[in-house]
PDB file of C-alpha atoms in Angstrom:
ATOM      1  CA  MET A   1      25.708  12.431   5.352  1.00  0.00           C
ATOM      2  CA  SER A   2      24.661  10.185   2.431  1.00  0.00           C
ATOM      3  CA  ASP A   3      26.302  10.013  -0.831  1.00  0.00           C
ATOM      4  CA  PRO A   4      23.271  10.851  -3.515  1.00  0.00           C
ATOM      5  CA  VAL A   5      25.542   9.200  -6.295  1.00  0.00           C
ATOM      6  CA  ALA A   6      26.509   6.296  -4.505  1.00  0.00           C
ATOM      7  CA  GLU A   7      22.751   5.472  -3.945  1.00  0.00           C
ATOM      8  CA  LEU A   8      22.608   5.430  -7.948  1.00  0.00           C
ATOM      9  CA  ARG A   9      25.418   3.271  -8.577  1.00  0.00           C
ATOM     10  CA  PRO A  10      24.465  -0.427  -9.543  1.00  0.00           C
ATOM     11  CA  LYS A  11      24.877  -2.802  -6.638  1.00  0.00           C
ATOM     12  CA  ALA A  12      26.765  -5.983  -6.346  1.00  0.00           C
ATOM     13  CA  PRO A  13      24.824  -8.617  -8.218  1.00  0.00           C
ATOM     14  CA  LEU A  14      22.903 -11.168  -6.017  1.00  0.00           C
ATOM     15  CA  GLU A  15      24.034 -14.625  -5.299  1.00  0.00           C
ATOM     16  CA  GLY A  16      22.145 -17.873  -6.380  1.00  0.00           C
ATOM     17  CA  GLY A  17      19.999 -18.856  -9.333  1.00  0.00           C
ATOM     18  CA  LEU A  18      16.752 -17.423 -10.521  1.00  0.00           C
ATOM     19  CA  PRO A  19      14.414 -19.156  -8.313  1.00  0.00           C
ATOM     20  CA  ARG A  20      16.107 -17.899  -5.189  1.00  0.00           C
ATOM     21  CA  ARG A  21      16.153 -14.359  -6.466  1.00  0.00           C
ATOM     22  CA  LEU A  22      12.651 -14.645  -6.935  1.00  0.00           C
ATOM     23  CA  ALA A  23      11.593 -16.423  -3.979  1.00  0.00           C
ATOM     24  CA  ALA A  24      10.851 -13.124  -1.673  1.00  0.00           C
ATOM     25  CA  PRO A  25       8.894 -11.052  -4.444  1.00  0.00           C
ATOM     26  CA  LEU A  26       6.917 -14.402  -5.440  1.00  0.00           C
ATOM     27  CA  GLY A  27       6.537 -15.017  -1.685  1.00  0.00           C
ATOM     28  CA  ALA A  28       5.437 -11.109  -1.256  1.00  0.00           C
ATOM     29  CA  LEU A  29       2.849 -11.679  -4.044  1.00  0.00           C
ATOM     30  CA  ALA A  30       1.259 -15.024  -2.769  1.00  0.00           C
ATOM     31  CA  ALA A  31       0.976 -13.327   0.825  1.00  0.00           C
ATOM     32  CA  THR A  32      -0.920 -10.449  -0.914  1.00  0.00           C
ATOM     33  CA  ALA A  33      -3.073 -12.627  -3.122  1.00  0.00           C
ATOM     34  CA  ALA A  34      -3.986 -14.724  -0.128  1.00  0.00           C
ATOM     35  CA  ALA A  35      -5.034 -11.533   1.848  1.00  0.00           C
ATOM     36  CA  PHE A  36      -6.764  -9.966  -1.026  1.00  0.00           C
ATOM     37  CA  ALA A  37      -8.677 -13.468  -1.546  1.00  0.00           C
ATOM     38  CA  TYR A  38      -9.529 -13.540   1.876  1.00  0.00           C
ATOM     39  CA  VAL A  39     -10.845 -10.288   2.004  1.00  0.00           C
ATOM     40  CA  GLY A  40     -12.854 -10.972  -1.562  1.00  0.00           C
ATOM     41  CA  ALA A  41     -14.441 -13.980   0.040  1.00  0.00           C
ATOM     42  CA  VAL A  42     -15.416 -12.450   3.701  1.00  0.00           C
ATOM     43  CA  ASP A  43     -17.454  -9.600   2.859  1.00  0.00           C
ATOM     44  CA  PRO A  44     -16.391  -6.581   5.014  1.00  0.00           C
ATOM     45  CA  ASN A  45     -19.747  -5.009   4.388  1.00  0.00           C
ATOM     46  CA  GLU A  46     -21.445  -7.636   6.606  1.00  0.00           C
ATOM     47  CA  PRO A  47     -21.400  -7.016  10.121  1.00  0.00           C
ATOM     48  CA  GLY A  48     -19.179  -9.224  12.654  1.00  0.00           C
ATOM     49  CA  HIS A  49     -16.610 -10.314  10.464  1.00  0.00           C
ATOM     50  CA  TYR A  50     -13.820  -7.761  11.160  1.00  0.00           C
ATOM     51  CA  PRO A  51     -13.434  -5.659  14.166  1.00  0.00           C
ATOM     52  CA  VAL A  52     -14.897  -1.900  13.895  1.00  0.00           C
ATOM     53  CA  CYS A  53     -12.467   0.992  13.392  1.00  0.00           C
ATOM     54  CA  PRO A  54     -11.698   2.312  17.018  1.00  0.00           C
ATOM     55  CA  LEU A  55     -11.611   5.905  15.832  1.00  0.00           C
ATOM     56  CA  LEU A  56     -14.921   5.880  14.019  1.00  0.00           C
ATOM     57  CA  HIS A  57     -16.606   3.823  17.041  1.00  0.00           C
ATOM     58  CA  LEU A  58     -15.118   6.201  19.677  1.00  0.00           C
ATOM     59  CA  THR A  59     -15.442   9.644  17.692  1.00  0.00           C
ATOM     60  CA  GLY A  60     -17.573   9.269  14.547  1.00  0.00           C
ATOM     61  CA  LEU A  61     -14.540  10.393  12.673  1.00  0.00           C
ATOM     62  CA  TYR A  62     -13.096   8.363   9.534  1.00  0.00           C
ATOM     63  CA  CYS A  63      -9.672   7.783   9.941  1.00  0.00           C
ATOM     64  CA  PRO A  64      -7.632   7.359   6.509  1.00  0.00           C
ATOM     65  CA  ALA A  65      -7.838   3.703   6.521  1.00  0.00           C
ATOM     66  CA  CYS A  66     -11.782   3.368   7.238  1.00  0.00           C
ATOM     67  CA  GLY A  67     -13.348   1.743   3.918  1.00  0.00           C
ATOM     68  CA  GLY A  68      -9.692   0.122   2.916  1.00  0.00           C
ATOM     69  CA  LEU A  69     -11.226  -3.580   3.474  1.00  0.00           C
ATOM     70  CA  ARG A  70     -14.142  -2.516   1.331  1.00  0.00           C
ATOM     71  CA  SER A  71     -12.203  -1.171  -1.364  1.00  0.00           C
ATOM     72  CA  ALA A  72     -10.149  -4.496  -1.466  1.00  0.00           C
ATOM     73  CA  HIS A  73     -13.166  -6.540  -1.404  1.00  0.00           C
ATOM     74  CA  ASP A  74     -14.442  -4.322  -4.520  1.00  0.00           C
ATOM     75  CA  LEU A  75     -11.134  -4.748  -6.262  1.00  0.00           C
ATOM     76  CA  ALA A  76     -11.318  -8.438  -5.669  1.00  0.00           C
ATOM     77  CA  HIS A  77     -14.551  -8.608  -7.387  1.00  0.00           C
ATOM     78  CA  GLY A  78     -13.265  -6.405 -10.038  1.00  0.00           C
ATOM     79  CA  ASP A  79     -15.097  -3.323  -9.281  1.00  0.00           C
ATOM     80  CA  PRO A  80     -12.232  -0.497  -9.291  1.00  0.00           C
ATOM     81  CA  ALA A  81     -15.176   2.613  -9.073  1.00  0.00           C
ATOM     82  CA  ALA A  82     -16.760   1.367  -5.926  1.00  0.00           C
ATOM     83  CA  ALA A  83     -13.168   0.631  -4.740  1.00  0.00           C
ATOM     84  CA  LEU A  84     -12.301   3.918  -5.219  1.00  0.00           C
ATOM     85  CA  GLY A  85     -15.615   5.232  -3.533  1.00  0.00           C
ATOM     86  CA  ALA A  86     -14.852   3.186  -0.687  1.00  0.00           C
ATOM     87  CA  ASN A  87     -11.228   4.470  -0.026  1.00  0.00           C
ATOM     88  CA  ALA A  88      -9.422   6.247  -2.885  1.00  0.00           C
ATOM     89  CA  LEU A  89      -6.341   6.535  -0.942  1.00  0.00           C
ATOM     90  CA  ALA A  90      -6.387   2.860  -0.030  1.00  0.00           C
ATOM     91  CA  VAL A  91      -6.669   2.171  -4.117  1.00  0.00           C
ATOM     92  CA  ALA A  92      -3.688   4.715  -5.007  1.00  0.00           C
ATOM     93  CA  ALA A  93      -1.572   2.907  -2.367  1.00  0.00           C
ATOM     94  CA  TYR A  94      -2.617  -0.296  -3.679  1.00  0.00           C
ATOM     95  CA  ALA A  95      -1.624   0.793  -7.229  1.00  0.00           C
ATOM     96  CA  ALA A  96       1.735   2.097  -5.805  1.00  0.00           C
ATOM     97  CA  CYS A  97       2.362  -1.442  -4.227  1.00  0.00           C
ATOM     98  CA  ALA A  98       1.987  -3.019  -7.437  1.00  0.00           C
ATOM     99  CA  VAL A  99       4.484  -0.733  -9.140  1.00  0.00           C
ATOM    100  CA  PHE A 100       7.079  -1.150  -6.464  1.00  0.00           C
ATOM    101  CA  TRP A 101       6.599  -4.889  -6.564  1.00  0.00           C
ATOM    102  CA  LEU A 102       6.881  -4.825 -10.340  1.00  0.00           C
ATOM    103  CA  LEU A 103      10.315  -3.089 -10.021  1.00  0.00           C
ATOM    104  CA  TRP A 104      11.056  -5.288  -7.125  1.00  0.00           C
ATOM    105  CA  LEU A 105      10.530  -8.310  -9.223  1.00  0.00           C
ATOM    106  CA  GLY A 106      12.325  -6.899 -12.323  1.00  0.00           C
ATOM    107  CA  ARG A 107      15.259  -6.337 -10.403  1.00  0.00           C
ATOM    108  CA  ALA A 108      15.546  -9.545  -8.634  1.00  0.00           C
ATOM    109  CA  ALA A 109      14.989 -11.191 -11.850  1.00  0.00           C
ATOM    110  CA  ARG A 110      18.157  -9.427 -13.472  1.00  0.00           C
ATOM    111  CA  GLY A 111      20.171 -10.291 -10.417  1.00  0.00           C
ATOM    112  CA  HIS A 112      20.137  -6.844  -9.031  1.00  0.00           C
ATOM    113  CA  ARG A 113      19.859  -5.820  -5.112  1.00  0.00           C
ATOM    114  CA  THR A 114      16.660  -4.073  -4.430  1.00  0.00           C
ATOM    115  CA  ALA A 115      18.145  -1.489  -2.057  1.00  0.00           C
ATOM    116  CA  GLY A 116      17.252   1.671  -3.902  1.00  0.00           C
ATOM    117  CA  PRO A 117      17.088   5.381  -3.052  1.00  0.00           C
ATOM    118  CA  ARG A 118      15.840   5.774   0.902  1.00  0.00           C
ATOM    119  CA  PRO A 119      13.091   7.542   1.989  1.00  0.00           C
ATOM    120  CA  ARG A 120      14.201  10.786   3.627  1.00  0.00           C
ATOM    121  CA  ALA A 121      12.476  12.976   6.090  1.00  0.00           C
ATOM    122  CA  VAL A 122      10.584  14.964   3.519  1.00  0.00           C
ATOM    123  CA  HIS A 123       9.162  12.211   1.944  1.00  0.00           C
ATOM    124  CA  TRP A 124       7.858  10.889   5.419  1.00  0.00           C
ATOM    125  CA  TRP A 125       6.549  14.405   6.227  1.00  0.00           C
ATOM    126  CA  ALA A 126       4.746  14.703   2.903  1.00  0.00           C
ATOM    127  CA  LEU A 127       3.127  11.414   3.402  1.00  0.00           C
ATOM    128  CA  GLY A 128       1.961  12.420   6.880  1.00  0.00           C
ATOM    129  CA  GLY A 129       0.680  15.418   5.247  1.00  0.00           C
ATOM    130  CA  LEU A 130      -1.367  13.646   2.727  1.00  0.00           C
ATOM    131  CA  LEU A 131      -2.870  11.395   5.260  1.00  0.00           C
ATOM    132  CA  LEU A 132      -3.727  14.200   7.523  1.00  0.00           C
ATOM    133  CA  ALA A 133      -5.431  16.209   4.675  1.00  0.00           C
ATOM    134  CA  PHE A 134      -7.443  13.257   3.497  1.00  0.00           C
ATOM    135  CA  THR A 135      -8.494  12.440   6.919  1.00  0.00           C
ATOM    136  CA  VAL A 136      -9.682  16.267   7.472  1.00  0.00           C
ATOM    137  CA  VAL A 137     -11.451  16.642   4.028  1.00  0.00           C
ATOM    138  CA  ARG A 138     -13.168  13.379   4.497  1.00  0.00           C
ATOM    139  CA  ASN A 139     -14.665  14.436   7.615  1.00  0.00           C
ATOM    140  CA  LEU A 140     -16.066  18.100   6.602  1.00  0.00           C
ATOM    141  CA  SER A 141     -19.291  18.513   5.081  1.00  0.00           C
ATOM    142  CA  PHE A 142     -17.576  19.066   1.459  1.00  0.00           C
ATOM    143  CA  GLY A 143     -15.882  15.738   1.531  1.00  0.00           C
ATOM    144  CA  GLY A 144     -18.795  13.422   1.427  1.00  0.00           C
ATOM    145  CA  GLY A 145     -17.337  11.949  -1.657  1.00  0.00           C
ATOM    146  CA  LEU A 146     -14.735  10.428   0.418  1.00  0.00           C
ATOM    147  CA  ILE A 147     -16.506   8.849   3.133  1.00  0.00           C
ATOM    148  CA  PRO A 148     -16.874   5.081   2.772  1.00  0.00           C
TER     149      PRO A 148
END
């Protein structure tokens, strides 16, 4: 059993100078920027550039990720409204990742370890429930606004 108070105590500071501490967060930013630049340059709305969703292709049902590349393409082109229309859950995930990245960068810049509170089983179940609910609603007649 983990000690919840121990998770909140400050961890030992990171070794090395500022460039070494920022290498991982800046590397992750570079990889993410490269991925968004590629999706921004290669339009997922044009057939033949990306593989089709197997679930959509085989069953006609939209998975929770359907429209995710289109939403990334729209964000790369500065159109958040179209991105939300393509996949609102993906846009929320992009925003959450950006917040977590900023926290990671701030902790690394101050020399703190990045290990924070760990997700518990209830968090994973809640995420799974959210994905399932999103998938079910977008495939029902009243969830047409969530279809990419």
